[in-house]
mmCIF file with all atom_site columns, C-alpha atoms in Angstrom:
data_model
loop_
_atom_site.group_PDB
_atom_site.id
_atom_site.type_symbol
_atom_site.label_atom_id
_atom_site.label_alt_id
_atom_site.label_comp_id
_atom_site.label_asym_id
_atom_site.label_entity_id
_atom_site.label_seq_id
_atom_site.pdbx_PDB_ins_code
_atom_site.Cartn_x
_atom_site.Cartn_y
_atom_site.Cartn_z
_atom_site.occupancy
_atom_site.B_iso_or_equiv
_atom_site.pdbx_formal_charge
_atom_site.auth_seq_id
_atom_site.auth_comp_id
_atom_site.auth_asym_id
_atom_site.auth_atom_id
_atom_site.pdbx_PDB_model_num
ATOM 1   C CA . MET A 1 1   ? 87.039  203.582 71.140  1.00 43.00 ? 124 MET A CA 1
ATOM 2   C CA . ALA A 1 2   ? 90.155  205.261 72.135  1.00 49.00 ? 125 ALA A CA 1
ATOM 3   C CA . MET A 1 3   ? 90.532  204.492 75.865  1.00 52.00 ? 126 MET A CA 1
ATOM 4   C CA . ILE A 1 4   ? 94.191  205.194 75.750  1.00 59.00 ? 127 ILE A CA 1
ATOM 5   C CA . ASN A 1 5   ? 95.131  208.586 74.037  1.00 68.00 ? 128 ASN A CA 1
ATOM 6   C CA . LEU A 1 6   ? 98.796  207.843 73.205  1.00 69.00 ? 129 LEU A CA 1
ATOM 7   C CA . SER A 1 7   ? 100.628 207.743 70.152  1.00 79.00 ? 130 SER A CA 1
ATOM 8   C CA . GLY A 1 8   ? 102.253 204.304 69.135  1.00 78.00 ? 131 GLY A CA 1
ATOM 9   C CA . THR A 1 9   ? 105.640 205.701 70.229  1.00 84.00 ? 132 THR A CA 1
ATOM 10  C CA . GLN A 1 10  ? 104.497 206.769 73.449  1.00 86.00 ? 133 GLN A CA 1
ATOM 11  C CA . GLN A 1 11  ? 102.786 203.463 74.159  1.00 84.00 ? 134 GLN A CA 1
ATOM 12  C CA . TRP A 1 12  ? 105.872 201.664 73.296  1.00 86.00 ? 135 TRP A CA 1
ATOM 13  C CA . VAL A 1 13  ? 108.157 203.696 75.502  1.00 90.00 ? 136 VAL A CA 1
ATOM 14  C CA . LEU A 1 14  ? 105.629 203.600 78.273  1.00 89.00 ? 137 LEU A CA 1
ATOM 15  C CA . GLN A 1 15  ? 105.797 199.659 78.108  1.00 91.00 ? 138 GLN A CA 1
ATOM 16  C CA . ARG A 1 16  ? 109.447 199.555 78.021  1.00 93.00 ? 139 ARG A CA 1
ATOM 17  C CA . VAL A 1 17  ? 109.717 201.939 81.073  1.00 94.00 ? 140 VAL A CA 1
ATOM 18  C CA . CYS A 1 18  ? 107.342 199.826 83.007  1.00 94.00 ? 141 CYS A CA 1
ATOM 19  C CA . ASN A 1 19  ? 109.195 196.707 82.106  1.00 94.00 ? 142 ASN A CA 1
ATOM 20  C CA . VAL A 1 20  ? 112.419 198.109 83.091  1.00 96.00 ? 143 VAL A CA 1
ATOM 21  C CA . ILE A 1 21  ? 110.966 199.249 86.581  1.00 96.00 ? 144 ILE A CA 1
ATOM 22  C CA . VAL A 1 22  ? 109.636 195.616 87.084  1.00 95.00 ? 145 VAL A CA 1
ATOM 23  C CA . ILE A 1 23  ? 112.967 194.055 86.034  1.00 96.00 ? 146 ILE A CA 1
ATOM 24  C CA . LEU A 1 24  ? 114.836 196.197 88.350  1.00 96.00 ? 147 LEU A CA 1
ATOM 25  C CA . PHE A 1 25  ? 112.876 195.336 91.181  1.00 96.00 ? 148 PHE A CA 1
ATOM 26  C CA . VAL A 1 26  ? 113.068 191.720 90.485  1.00 96.00 ? 149 VAL A CA 1
ATOM 27  C CA . ALA A 1 27  ? 116.761 191.908 90.165  1.00 97.00 ? 150 ALA A CA 1
ATOM 28  C CA . ALA A 1 28  ? 117.197 193.820 93.451  1.00 94.00 ? 151 ALA A CA 1
ATOM 29  C CA . MET A 1 29  ? 114.947 191.253 95.173  1.00 94.00 ? 152 MET A CA 1
ATOM 30  C CA . ILE A 1 30  ? 117.115 188.270 93.863  1.00 94.00 ? 153 ILE A CA 1
ATOM 31  C CA . GLY A 1 31  ? 120.200 190.243 95.042  1.00 93.00 ? 154 GLY A CA 1
ATOM 32  C CA . TYR A 1 32  ? 118.486 190.633 98.521  1.00 92.00 ? 155 TYR A CA 1
ATOM 33  C CA . LEU A 1 33  ? 117.939 187.168 98.719  1.00 91.00 ? 156 LEU A CA 1
ATOM 34  C CA . VAL A 1 34  ? 121.234 185.905 97.424  1.00 93.00 ? 157 VAL A CA 1
ATOM 35  C CA . LEU A 1 35  ? 123.192 188.385 99.640  1.00 92.00 ? 158 LEU A CA 1
ATOM 36  C CA . CYS A 1 36  ? 121.295 187.938 102.819 1.00 87.00 ? 159 CYS A CA 1
ATOM 37  C CA . GLY A 1 37  ? 121.551 184.061 102.795 1.00 83.00 ? 160 GLY A CA 1
ATOM 38  C CA . PRO A 1 38  ? 118.783 182.353 104.802 1.00 89.00 ? 161 PRO A CA 1
ATOM 39  C CA . VAL A 1 39  ? 116.058 184.800 105.020 1.00 88.00 ? 162 VAL A CA 1
ATOM 40  C CA . SER A 1 40  ? 113.994 184.717 108.379 1.00 91.00 ? 163 SER A CA 1
ATOM 41  C CA . PHE A 1 41  ? 110.466 185.901 108.903 1.00 93.00 ? 164 PHE A CA 1
ATOM 42  C CA . ALA A 1 42  ? 111.958 188.776 111.008 1.00 93.00 ? 165 ALA A CA 1
ATOM 43  C CA . MET A 1 43  ? 114.197 189.895 108.086 1.00 92.00 ? 166 MET A CA 1
ATOM 44  C CA . TRP A 1 44  ? 111.353 189.677 105.509 1.00 90.00 ? 167 TRP A CA 1
ATOM 45  C CA . SER A 1 45  ? 108.969 191.426 107.794 1.00 91.00 ? 168 SER A CA 1
ATOM 46  C CA . THR A 1 46  ? 111.531 194.221 108.317 1.00 91.00 ? 169 THR A CA 1
ATOM 47  C CA . LEU A 1 47  ? 112.006 194.582 104.693 1.00 91.00 ? 170 LEU A CA 1
ATOM 48  C CA . HIS A 1 48  ? 108.283 194.861 103.907 1.00 91.00 ? 171 HIS A CA 1
ATOM 49  C CA . SER A 1 49  ? 107.446 197.176 106.662 1.00 92.00 ? 172 SER A CA 1
ATOM 50  C CA . ALA A 1 50  ? 109.939 199.652 105.602 1.00 93.00 ? 173 ALA A CA 1
ATOM 51  C CA . LEU A 1 51  ? 108.558 202.988 104.116 1.00 95.00 ? 174 LEU A CA 1
ATOM 52  C CA . TRP A 1 52  ? 111.005 203.054 101.233 1.00 95.00 ? 175 TRP A CA 1
ATOM 53  C CA . PHE A 1 53  ? 110.223 199.455 100.229 1.00 95.00 ? 176 PHE A CA 1
ATOM 54  C CA . LYS A 1 54  ? 106.423 200.159 100.410 1.00 96.00 ? 177 LYS A CA 1
ATOM 55  C CA . ILE A 1 55  ? 106.856 203.221 97.964  1.00 96.00 ? 178 ILE A CA 1
ATOM 56  C CA . LEU A 1 56  ? 109.158 201.175 95.872  1.00 96.00 ? 179 LEU A CA 1
ATOM 57  C CA . ALA A 1 57  ? 106.675 198.279 95.513  1.00 96.00 ? 180 ALA A CA 1
ATOM 58  C CA . THR A 1 58  ? 103.843 200.675 94.918  1.00 97.00 ? 181 THR A CA 1
ATOM 59  C CA . VAL A 1 59  ? 105.674 202.106 91.871  1.00 97.00 ? 182 VAL A CA 1
ATOM 60  C CA . VAL A 1 60  ? 106.463 198.671 90.707  1.00 97.00 ? 183 VAL A CA 1
ATOM 61  C CA . LEU A 1 61  ? 102.823 197.570 91.276  1.00 96.00 ? 184 LEU A CA 1
ATOM 62  C CA . THR A 1 62  ? 101.558 200.648 89.460  1.00 96.00 ? 185 THR A CA 1
ATOM 63  C CA . ALA A 1 63  ? 103.842 200.154 86.599  1.00 96.00 ? 186 ALA A CA 1
ATOM 64  C CA . THR A 1 64  ? 102.866 196.399 86.230  1.00 95.00 ? 187 THR A CA 1
ATOM 65  C CA . VAL A 1 65  ? 99.053  197.523 86.219  1.00 95.00 ? 188 VAL A CA 1
ATOM 66  C CA . ALA A 1 66  ? 99.646  200.105 83.698  1.00 93.00 ? 189 ALA A CA 1
ATOM 67  C CA . ASN A 1 67  ? 101.537 197.771 81.432  1.00 92.00 ? 190 ASN A CA 1
ATOM 68  C CA . GLY A 1 68  ? 98.606  195.187 81.783  1.00 91.00 ? 191 GLY A CA 1
ATOM 69  C CA . ILE A 1 69  ? 96.122  197.813 80.840  1.00 90.00 ? 192 ILE A CA 1
ATOM 70  C CA . LEU A 1 70  ? 98.141  198.891 77.801  1.00 89.00 ? 193 LEU A CA 1
ATOM 71  C CA . ALA A 1 71  ? 98.813  195.416 76.670  1.00 88.00 ? 194 ALA A CA 1
ATOM 72  C CA . ALA A 1 72  ? 95.193  194.625 76.854  1.00 87.00 ? 195 ALA A CA 1
ATOM 73  C CA . TRP A 1 73  ? 94.108  197.377 75.062  1.00 86.00 ? 196 TRP A CA 1
ATOM 74  C CA . GLN A 1 74  ? 96.620  196.957 72.162  1.00 86.00 ? 197 GLN A CA 1
ATOM 75  C CA . ILE A 1 75  ? 95.681  193.253 72.099  1.00 86.00 ? 198 ILE A CA 1
ATOM 76  C CA . ALA A 1 76  ? 91.911  194.047 71.964  1.00 86.00 ? 199 ALA A CA 1
ATOM 77  C CA . GLY A 1 77  ? 92.592  196.665 69.143  1.00 84.00 ? 200 GLY A CA 1
ATOM 78  C CA . ASP A 1 78  ? 94.164  193.992 67.119  1.00 86.00 ? 201 ASP A CA 1
ATOM 79  C CA . TYR A 1 79  ? 92.079  190.999 67.638  1.00 90.00 ? 202 TYR A CA 1
ATOM 80  C CA . ILE A 1 80  ? 88.498  192.086 68.926  1.00 89.00 ? 203 ILE A CA 1
ATOM 81  C CA . LYS A 1 81  ? 86.441  194.410 67.047  1.00 88.00 ? 204 LYS A CA 1
ATOM 82  C CA . GLY A 1 82  ? 83.192  196.251 67.535  1.00 88.00 ? 205 GLY A CA 1
ATOM 83  C CA . ARG A 1 83  ? 81.208  196.409 70.681  1.00 91.00 ? 206 ARG A CA 1
ATOM 84  C CA . LEU A 1 84  ? 83.064  193.454 72.209  1.00 92.00 ? 207 LEU A CA 1
ATOM 85  C CA . ASN A 1 85  ? 86.351  195.495 72.167  1.00 89.00 ? 208 ASN A CA 1
ATOM 86  C CA . THR A 1 86  ? 84.775  198.150 74.343  1.00 89.00 ? 209 THR A CA 1
ATOM 87  C CA . VAL A 1 87  ? 83.349  195.450 76.780  1.00 92.00 ? 210 VAL A CA 1
ATOM 88  C CA . PHE A 1 88  ? 86.794  193.526 76.875  1.00 91.00 ? 211 PHE A CA 1
ATOM 89  C CA . ASN A 1 89  ? 88.635  196.876 77.772  1.00 90.00 ? 212 ASN A CA 1
ATOM 90  C CA . ILE A 1 90  ? 86.238  197.647 80.395  1.00 92.00 ? 213 ILE A CA 1
ATOM 91  C CA . ILE A 1 91  ? 86.393  194.322 81.986  1.00 94.00 ? 214 ILE A CA 1
ATOM 92  C CA . LEU A 1 92  ? 90.305  194.228 81.866  1.00 92.00 ? 215 LEU A CA 1
ATOM 93  C CA . VAL A 1 93  ? 90.602  197.827 83.199  1.00 92.00 ? 216 VAL A CA 1
ATOM 94  C CA . ALA A 1 94  ? 88.380  196.776 86.137  1.00 95.00 ? 217 ALA A CA 1
ATOM 95  C CA . LEU A 1 95  ? 90.252  193.686 86.681  1.00 95.00 ? 218 LEU A CA 1
ATOM 96  C CA . ASN A 1 96  ? 93.644  195.434 86.563  1.00 94.00 ? 219 ASN A CA 1
ATOM 97  C CA . LEU A 1 97  ? 92.477  198.168 88.786  1.00 95.00 ? 220 LEU A CA 1
ATOM 98  C CA . GLY A 1 98  ? 91.006  195.606 91.338  1.00 97.00 ? 221 GLY A CA 1
ATOM 99  C CA . LEU A 1 99  ? 94.276  193.834 91.457  1.00 96.00 ? 222 LEU A CA 1
ATOM 100 C CA . TRP A 1 100 ? 96.229  197.227 91.984  1.00 96.00 ? 223 TRP A CA 1
ATOM 101 C CA . GLY A 1 101 ? 93.814  198.032 95.030  1.00 97.00 ? 224 GLY A CA 1
ATOM 102 C CA . PHE A 1 102 ? 94.141  194.542 96.345  1.00 97.00 ? 225 PHE A CA 1
ATOM 103 C CA . GLY A 1 103 ? 97.981  194.645 96.038  1.00 95.00 ? 226 GLY A CA 1
ATOM 104 C CA . LEU A 1 104 ? 98.066  198.128 97.545  1.00 96.00 ? 227 LEU A CA 1
ATOM 105 C CA . GLY A 1 105 ? 95.967  196.785 100.533 1.00 96.00 ? 228 GLY A CA 1
ATOM 106 C CA . LEU A 1 106 ? 98.118  193.999 101.038 1.00 94.00 ? 229 LEU A CA 1
ATOM 107 C CA . LEU A 1 107 ? 101.429 196.127 100.815 1.00 92.00 ? 230 LEU A CA 1
ATOM 108 C CA . TRP A 1 108 ? 100.332 199.048 103.132 1.00 93.00 ? 231 TRP A CA 1
ATOM 109 C CA . ALA A 1 109 ? 98.621  196.688 105.667 1.00 90.00 ? 232 ALA A CA 1
ATOM 110 C CA . VAL A 1 110 ? 101.954 195.436 106.919 1.00 70.00 ? 233 VAL A CA 1
#
């Protein structure tokens, strides 16, 4: 079952782009924590309530979920055969989308 209709090169590029997005976000957050010194709740709350941060965090969350779905699909294709492969993929896509929805709910509720 081909759940993801991308060539091997496109899958590889998509995973690398998602990884770069996550790494840049983590580096920016570490830079923020280092440069701001002791972070108070007010500073942290202000950062997380800014529209630009919510958009950026949504992009990072989406990239993380896309990477998780693609990685699970690749692992299942290599190690799980037959009907169990389809079941495994459906479960992992549902879990990833559930986590994405939960993350968006947390992120945009602030």
